[in-house]
Short mmCIF file of C-alpha atoms in Angstrom, two decimals:
data_model
loop_
_atom_site.label_atom_id
_atom_site.label_comp_id
_atom_site.label_asym_id
_atom_site.label_seq_id
_atom_site.Cartn_x
_atom_site.Cartn_y
_atom_site.Cartn_z
CA UNK L 1 -94.68 33.90 143.88
CA UNK L 2 -97.81 35.39 145.25
CA UNK L 3 -100.91 34.83 143.35
CA UNK L 4 -102.77 37.35 142.13
CA UNK L 5 -106.60 37.69 141.87
CA UNK L 6 -107.62 35.23 139.23
CA UNK L 7 -107.25 36.93 135.92
CA UNK L 8 -105.99 40.20 137.21
CA UNK L 9 -103.04 41.92 135.72
CA UNK L 10 -99.76 41.19 137.27
CA UNK L 11 -96.23 42.64 138.07
CA UNK L 12 -94.52 39.19 139.19
CA UNK L 13 -92.14 38.87 141.91
CA UNK L 14 -90.76 35.70 142.86
CA UNK L 15 -88.17 34.31 145.24
CA UNK L 16 -84.61 34.26 143.67
CA UNK L 17 -81.74 31.90 145.09
CA UNK L 18 -80.14 33.56 147.85
CA UNK L 19 -76.79 32.28 149.27
CA UNK L 20 -75.55 34.38 152.15
CA UNK L 21 -72.15 34.32 153.79
CA UNK L 22 -70.76 36.33 156.28
CA UNK L 23 -70.88 39.48 154.89
CA UNK L 24 -72.26 39.47 151.63
CA UNK L 25 -75.49 38.34 149.81
CA UNK L 26 -75.43 36.68 146.53
CA UNK L 27 -78.54 36.65 144.52
CA UNK L 28 -79.35 34.96 141.27
CA UNK L 29 -82.31 34.60 139.06
CA UNK L 30 -83.74 34.36 135.66
CA UNK L 31 -86.96 35.11 133.75
CA UNK L 32 -87.89 33.40 130.50
CA UNK L 33 -90.41 34.46 127.47
CA UNK L 34 -91.54 31.95 124.76
CA UNK L 35 -93.29 33.27 121.90
CA UNK L 36 -95.70 30.96 119.83
CA UNK L 37 -98.45 31.42 117.21
CA UNK L 38 -102.08 30.44 119.00
CA UNK L 39 -104.91 28.89 117.07
CA UNK L 40 -107.15 31.17 115.02
CA UNK L 41 -104.47 33.95 115.68
CA UNK L 42 -103.46 34.83 112.14
CA UNK L 43 -106.12 37.04 109.91
CA UNK L 44 -106.16 38.08 106.37
CA UNK L 45 -105.03 36.66 103.03
CA UNK L 46 -102.53 34.68 104.92
CA UNK L 47 -104.82 32.65 106.90
CA UNK L 48 -105.68 30.16 104.22
CA UNK L 49 -101.93 28.98 104.29
CA UNK L 50 -102.74 28.00 108.11
CA UNK L 51 -106.15 26.38 107.82
CA UNK L 52 -104.80 24.46 104.68
CA UNK L 53 -102.08 23.06 106.93
CA UNK L 54 -99.11 24.82 104.66
CA UNK L 55 -98.05 26.73 107.75
CA UNK L 56 -99.42 25.73 111.16
CA UNK L 57 -100.43 27.02 114.32
CA UNK L 58 -98.28 26.19 117.65
CA UNK L 59 -99.71 23.99 120.68
CA UNK L 60 -99.64 25.92 123.71
CA UNK L 61 -96.35 25.74 125.72
CA UNK L 62 -96.31 23.54 128.63
CA UNK L 63 -97.09 24.77 132.33
CA UNK L 64 -93.26 24.47 133.19
CA UNK L 65 -90.24 24.70 131.21
CA UNK L 66 -87.76 21.65 131.50
CA UNK L 67 -85.67 21.76 128.84
CA UNK L 68 -85.93 24.63 126.27
CA UNK L 69 -83.63 23.01 123.89
CA UNK L 70 -86.02 19.84 123.27
CA UNK L 71 -88.79 22.20 122.81
CA UNK L 72 -86.62 23.99 120.11
CA UNK L 73 -85.97 20.72 118.33
CA UNK L 74 -89.64 19.81 118.46
CA UNK L 75 -90.58 22.99 116.45
CA UNK L 76 -92.85 23.96 119.61
CA UNK L 77 -92.12 27.60 119.76
CA UNK L 78 -91.05 30.80 117.38
CA UNK L 79 -88.69 31.87 119.53
CA UNK L 80 -87.42 31.96 123.46
CA UNK L 81 -85.92 34.88 125.31
CA UNK L 82 -83.70 34.00 128.28
CA UNK L 83 -82.44 36.60 130.79
CA UNK L 84 -80.25 35.46 133.89
CA UNK L 85 -78.61 37.77 136.22
CA UNK L 86 -76.77 37.81 139.64
CA UNK L 87 -75.57 40.36 141.87
CA UNK L 88 -73.69 40.38 145.36
CA UNK L 89 -74.58 42.96 148.07
CA UNK L 90 -72.35 43.97 151.19
CA UNK L 91 -74.35 45.49 153.85
CA UNK L 92 -77.29 46.16 151.31
CA UNK L 93 -74.57 48.05 149.08
CA UNK L 94 -73.78 46.66 145.49
CA UNK L 95 -70.39 45.21 144.86
CA UNK L 96 -70.57 43.31 141.93
CA UNK L 97 -72.89 41.81 139.29
CA UNK L 98 -73.32 40.05 135.85
CA UNK L 99 -75.92 39.17 133.27
CA UNK L 100 -76.05 36.37 130.67
CA UNK L 101 -78.38 34.96 128.36
CA UNK L 102 -80.05 35.99 124.99
CA UNK L 103 -82.04 34.93 122.06
CA UNK L 104 -83.16 31.29 121.55
CA UNK L 105 -84.53 31.22 117.71
CA UNK L 106 -87.00 28.83 116.55
CA UNK L 107 -87.49 27.62 112.89
CA UNK L 108 -90.49 27.31 110.74
CA UNK L 109 -91.79 24.47 108.58
CA UNK L 110 -93.66 24.62 105.79
CA UNK L 111 -95.43 21.36 104.22
CA UNK L 112 -96.92 20.64 100.92
CA UNK L 113 -98.42 17.48 101.31
CA UNK L 114 -95.85 14.87 102.46
CA UNK L 115 -93.06 17.44 101.92
CA UNK L 116 -91.62 19.82 104.61
CA UNK L 117 -89.27 22.60 104.18
CA UNK L 118 -88.01 24.12 107.08
CA UNK L 119 -86.67 27.64 107.24
CA UNK L 120 -84.01 28.79 109.80
CA UNK L 121 -84.45 32.32 111.44
CA UNK L 122 -82.75 35.39 111.23
CA UNK L 123 -81.47 36.83 114.74
CA UNK L 124 -80.90 40.69 115.40
CA UNK L 125 -78.36 41.82 117.93
CA UNK L 126 -79.24 41.27 121.51
CA UNK L 127 -80.21 44.80 122.95
CA UNK L 128 -78.93 44.76 126.82
CA UNK L 129 -78.90 48.64 128.23
CA UNK L 130 -76.69 49.48 131.10
CA UNK L 131 -78.18 48.20 134.54
CA UNK L 132 -80.15 50.57 136.82
CA UNK L 133 -78.72 50.88 140.44
CA UNK L 134 -80.61 51.79 143.33
CA UNK L 135 -80.48 51.62 147.11
CA UNK L 136 -80.31 48.04 147.69
CA UNK L 137 -81.28 46.86 144.23
CA UNK L 138 -80.04 46.44 140.25
CA UNK L 139 -82.29 45.95 137.42
CA UNK L 140 -81.21 44.43 134.30
CA UNK L 141 -83.23 45.02 131.15
CA UNK L 142 -82.56 42.95 127.72
CA UNK L 143 -84.56 42.99 124.28
CA UNK L 144 -83.86 40.36 121.88
CA UNK L 145 -85.61 39.23 118.68
CA UNK L 146 -85.51 38.32 115.08
CA UNK L 147 -87.64 37.08 112.06
CA UNK L 148 -88.21 33.74 110.26
CA UNK L 149 -86.61 33.45 107.08
CA UNK L 150 -89.67 32.26 105.17
CA UNK L 151 -91.37 34.70 102.95
CA UNK L 152 -94.67 36.51 103.90
CA UNK L 153 -95.83 38.56 101.24
CA UNK L 154 -97.59 41.73 102.66
CA UNK L 155 -98.20 45.23 101.47
CA UNK L 156 -96.35 47.98 102.05
CA UNK L 157 -96.69 51.93 101.94
CA UNK L 158 -93.31 52.36 100.13
CA UNK L 159 -92.01 51.56 96.69
CA UNK L 160 -92.36 48.92 95.46
CA UNK L 161 -95.60 48.50 97.78
CA UNK L 162 -94.86 45.02 98.64
CA UNK L 163 -92.47 43.40 101.22
CA UNK L 164 -91.76 39.56 101.03
CA UNK L 165 -89.74 39.52 104.27
CA UNK L 166 -91.50 38.52 107.64
CA UNK L 167 -92.03 41.27 110.20
CA UNK L 168 -89.74 41.22 113.31
CA UNK L 169 -90.80 39.48 116.72
CA UNK L 170 -89.36 40.40 120.06
CA UNK L 171 -89.87 40.73 123.69
CA UNK L 172 -88.08 43.04 126.21
CA UNK L 173 -87.46 41.52 129.66
CA UNK L 174 -86.30 42.90 132.92
CA UNK L 175 -85.07 41.47 136.11
CA UNK L 176 -84.36 43.44 139.43
CA UNK L 177 -82.41 41.89 142.34
CA UNK L 178 -82.58 42.88 145.67
CA UNK L 179 -80.05 43.09 148.68
CA UNK L 180 -82.84 40.97 150.85
CA UNK L 181 -82.84 38.04 148.01
CA UNK L 182 -85.85 38.90 146.36
CA UNK L 183 -86.26 39.23 142.58
CA UNK L 184 -88.83 40.64 140.46
CA UNK L 185 -88.93 39.93 136.59
CA UNK L 186 -91.55 42.03 134.30
CA UNK L 187 -92.34 41.80 130.56
CA UNK L 188 -91.70 45.69 129.45
CA UNK L 189 -92.33 45.46 126.10
CA UNK L 190 -93.28 42.97 123.00
CA UNK L 191 -93.96 42.90 119.34
CA UNK L 192 -97.57 42.89 118.71
CA UNK L 193 -97.63 39.29 117.36
CA UNK L 194 -97.11 36.41 118.17
CA UNK L 195 -98.28 35.20 121.61
CA UNK L 196 -95.80 35.78 124.46
CA UNK L 197 -95.63 33.62 127.81
CA UNK L 198 -93.54 34.33 130.35
CA UNK L 199 -92.06 32.03 133.12
CA UNK L 200 -90.25 33.08 136.43
CA UNK L 201 -87.59 31.75 138.59
CA UNK L 202 -89.13 28.39 138.93
CA UNK L 203 -89.56 28.02 135.20
CA UNK L 204 -93.34 28.11 135.66
CA UNK L 205 -95.84 29.96 133.52
CA UNK L 206 -96.52 33.28 135.62
CA UNK L 207 -97.97 35.83 132.84
CA UNK L 208 -98.87 36.47 129.45
CA UNK L 209 -99.09 39.42 127.02
CA UNK L 210 -102.97 39.70 126.97
CA UNK L 211 -103.27 40.99 123.19
CA UNK L 212 -102.18 40.07 119.91
CA UNK L 213 -102.46 42.25 117.10
CA UNK L 214 -101.79 40.72 113.84
CA UNK L 215 -102.88 43.44 111.32
CA UNK L 216 -100.18 46.06 113.09
CA UNK L 217 -97.37 43.49 113.04
CA UNK L 218 -97.76 42.40 109.61
CA UNK L 219 -97.91 46.11 108.63
CA UNK L 220 -94.39 46.87 110.05
CA UNK L 221 -92.27 48.26 107.52
CA UNK L 222 -88.93 47.57 108.96
CA UNK L 223 -86.85 48.22 112.24
CA UNK L 224 -88.03 51.68 112.53
CA UNK L 225 -91.05 50.45 114.65
CA UNK L 226 -88.91 48.29 116.85
CA UNK L 227 -86.56 48.52 119.70
CA UNK L 228 -83.71 48.60 117.51
CA UNK L 229 -85.23 51.75 115.73
CA UNK L 230 -85.63 53.12 119.34
CA UNK L 231 -89.21 52.29 119.56
CA UNK L 232 -90.45 49.63 121.70
CA UNK L 233 -94.33 48.55 121.92
CA UNK L 234 -96.04 48.48 125.03
CA UNK L 235 -97.51 45.29 126.31
CA UNK L 236 -100.72 44.60 128.17
CA UNK L 237 -99.68 41.89 130.68
CA UNK L 238 -102.17 39.62 132.48
CA UNK L 239 -101.73 36.76 134.94
CA UNK L 240 -101.58 33.05 133.64
CA UNK L 241 -104.78 31.27 133.99
CA UNK L 242 -104.96 27.91 136.21
CA UNK L 243 -103.90 24.66 135.04
CA UNK L 244 -107.22 23.25 134.96
CA UNK L 245 -108.22 25.91 132.50
CA UNK L 246 -105.41 25.09 130.13
CA UNK L 247 -106.55 21.54 130.21
CA UNK L 248 -110.16 22.60 129.51
CA UNK L 249 -109.02 24.81 126.76
CA UNK L 250 -107.63 21.99 124.86
CA UNK L 251 -111.03 20.33 125.10
CA UNK L 252 -112.88 23.23 123.68
CA UNK L 253 -110.64 23.71 120.56
CA UNK L 254 -109.74 20.09 119.90
CA UNK L 255 -112.97 18.38 121.12
CA UNK L 256 -115.62 16.71 119.05
CA UNK L 257 -117.51 19.95 118.16
CA UNK L 258 -115.47 23.00 116.77
CA UNK L 259 -116.26 25.97 118.64
CA UNK L 260 -117.73 29.04 117.22
CA UNK L 261 -114.93 32.05 117.13
CA UNK L 262 -116.29 35.34 117.86
CA UNK L 263 -114.81 38.70 117.87
CA UNK L 264 -115.86 41.72 119.98
CA UNK L 265 -114.82 45.43 119.74
CA UNK L 266 -113.83 47.30 122.88
CA UNK L 267 -116.49 48.40 125.03
CA UNK L 268 -119.05 45.56 123.80
CA UNK L 269 -120.63 43.11 126.31
CA UNK L 270 -120.08 39.39 126.06
CA UNK L 271 -122.61 38.39 128.57
CA UNK L 272 -124.64 40.48 131.07
CA UNK L 273 -125.48 39.05 134.46
CA UNK L 274 -129.13 37.92 135.15
CA UNK L 275 -129.73 37.14 131.59
CA UNK L 276 -129.93 33.31 130.49
CA UNK L 277 -127.18 31.69 128.74
CA UNK L 278 -125.78 27.99 128.58
CA UNK L 279 -122.70 28.57 126.19
CA UNK L 280 -119.19 28.29 127.63
CA UNK L 281 -116.49 30.68 126.40
CA UNK L 282 -112.61 30.49 126.19
CA UNK L 283 -110.89 33.82 126.01
CA UNK L 284 -108.51 33.55 123.05
CA UNK L 285 -107.27 37.26 122.78
CA UNK L 286 -107.77 40.36 124.71
CA UNK L 287 -109.20 41.39 128.06
CA UNK L 288 -112.46 41.43 129.75
CA UNK L 289 -113.48 43.42 132.75
CA UNK L 290 -115.99 41.57 135.17
CA UNK L 291 -118.96 43.28 136.98
CA UNK L 292 -120.74 41.38 139.78
CA UNK L 293 -123.74 43.67 141.17
CA UNK L 294 -122.17 46.70 139.89
CA UNK L 295 -118.72 45.91 141.38
CA UNK L 296 -115.70 45.64 139.83
CA UNK L 297 -113.84 42.27 139.73
CA UNK L 298 -110.17 41.62 138.60
CA UNK L 299 -109.84 41.73 134.75
CA UNK L 300 -109.44 38.16 132.67
CA UNK L 301 -106.98 37.75 130.14
CA UNK L 302 -106.38 35.07 127.55
CA UNK L 303 -106.87 31.28 128.51
CA UNK L 304 -109.69 32.33 130.84
CA UNK L 305 -112.94 29.79 130.77
CA UNK L 306 -116.27 31.74 131.31
CA UNK L 307 -119.63 30.85 131.66
CA UNK L 308 -119.32 27.55 133.59
CA UNK L 309 -121.22 28.74 136.40
CA UNK L 310 -124.69 29.64 134.43
CA UNK L 311 -124.30 26.04 132.96
CA UNK L 312 -124.14 24.73 136.68
CA UNK L 313 -126.31 27.10 138.55
CA UNK L 314 -129.69 27.20 136.71
CA UNK L 315 -129.10 29.14 133.35
CA UNK L 316 -128.36 32.65 134.29
CA UNK L 317 -125.20 34.56 133.92
CA UNK L 318 -123.81 35.37 137.30
CA UNK L 319 -121.57 38.37 135.94
CA UNK L 320 -121.33 41.05 133.17
CA UNK L 321 -118.32 40.69 131.29
CA UNK L 322 -117.15 43.60 128.96
CA UNK L 323 -114.39 43.86 126.48
CA UNK L 324 -111.70 46.39 127.36
CA UNK L 325 -109.67 45.56 124.31
CA UNK L 326 -110.65 43.74 120.87
CA UNK L 327 -111.50 40.42 122.05
CA UNK L 328 -111.66 37.05 120.53
CA UNK L 329 -113.45 34.15 122.18
CA UNK L 330 -114.34 30.73 121.43
CA UNK L 331 -118.00 29.88 122.07
CA UNK L 332 -118.62 26.09 122.96
CA UNK L 333 -121.77 23.89 123.88
CA UNK L 334 -122.20 23.21 127.49
CA UNK L 335 -121.48 19.63 126.96
CA UNK L 336 -117.75 20.30 125.72
CA UNK L 337 -116.23 19.93 128.93
CA UNK L 338 -117.04 17.15 131.77
CA UNK L 339 -119.44 18.75 134.59
CA UNK L 340 -117.38 17.70 137.05
CA UNK L 341 -114.25 19.49 135.86
CA UNK L 342 -116.88 22.62 135.47
CA UNK L 343 -117.58 22.27 138.73
CA UNK L 344 -113.96 22.41 140.20
CA UNK L 345 -113.62 25.29 137.96
CA UNK L 346 -116.54 27.09 139.39
CA UNK L 347 -115.38 26.62 142.79
CA UNK L 348 -112.42 28.64 142.03
CA UNK L 349 -114.40 31.23 139.84
CA UNK L 350 -116.46 32.62 142.86
CA UNK L 351 -114.86 35.71 142.30
CA UNK L 352 -117.66 37.72 143.92
CA UNK L 353 -115.98 36.57 147.32
CA UNK L 354 -113.05 38.58 147.12
CA UNK L 355 -115.28 41.61 147.37
CA UNK L 356 -116.11 40.26 151.03
#
C-alpha cells in the first residue's frame, strides 16, 4: 500500500492476490474493520460506569490481525466486520464474481467487584448491495452491525422519554477489484461511536475513523438514522499513525503520570508556531490541520503524537495546529516518553520537508 503523507486523509489502495491463467485473471482480496471503545471516549452520565470499572474501555487493537476469533474470545473489540470478494476477468471483461464475510460480534462484560456478567450482542441482518460493475472493475459494498444486549439508559424525544436499549453500531465497507489485479478498500460509512479501525488485505492497520461522537450516538432513537432505515452516517477517514506513535501513546496514557485531557472546538488553535511550549500531545479524537510558515501540510488524525520537536529543539513550537473538527487531546509532560524515542519520532515528523 502506498503510504500517504503522515496523518493525511487516505483512500486506501492495496495489492490483492492475483493468480493469472492463460486467458483469465482471478483477483481476491478482503478488508476488515474493528470497532472498540478508546480511553476517555465516553461522556455524560454513563462515564462513571467506566471510571469506576463497572464497564471498561478497550485496549487499542494490534497493528496487524492474526486471529480475529482469538481477539473476540479475549473481549478485545465490540464488533468486527469482514468483507471478502473475488472476481474473474477475461481480457479485461468480468466473467464471474463472488462475495463473502459479514459481522463478527463481540460481547460486553460488566463487573461489580469480583463478579462479572457478560452480555451477548444482538446482530442486525447484513446489508449487501448489488455489485457495481464498470469497465475492468467490480465494486462490492457491505454494511453490518448490531448492539450490545447490556441496557444503556438514555433520554428519548418520544414517550416514555427514556430508552434502555443500547444504540446500534455499524460500518459500511467497500472493496473494488480490477482486471489488472489491483484492489481498493474503503470505509464508506460508520456509526458515530465507537472508534473504527480498518485493516487492509495484508491484515495491517491502514486507516481509521477520525472522529467519535458519543452524544449523537447515544441520542439514536432507533433504526431510522441507520443504514437499516436507509440513512448511513458519513465518516471522516484518516491515515493510521506510525507504529512508534502507537507505542508512545500507551506510555502517555498509562505511564506514571496521568495526562490532562483537553477538548477544543472546531477552529481553536492548539499550539502556534514560534510560541514557547514543552508539553507533548496525543490526539485522541478529531482532526488537526498543520501550518508551517503559512503553508498547509497534511492533516493529523487520532493517534498522532505532537509537540516533540519543541521539546528537543529549544522549546519553541515548529508549527501551528488548528482543530478542523471538535478535538480531544491528552497533554503530557515532556518526560512522559524517552528522549531517544522522541528523537526517532521527530525525524519522521519533519512535515515541512514535504513542501520542498
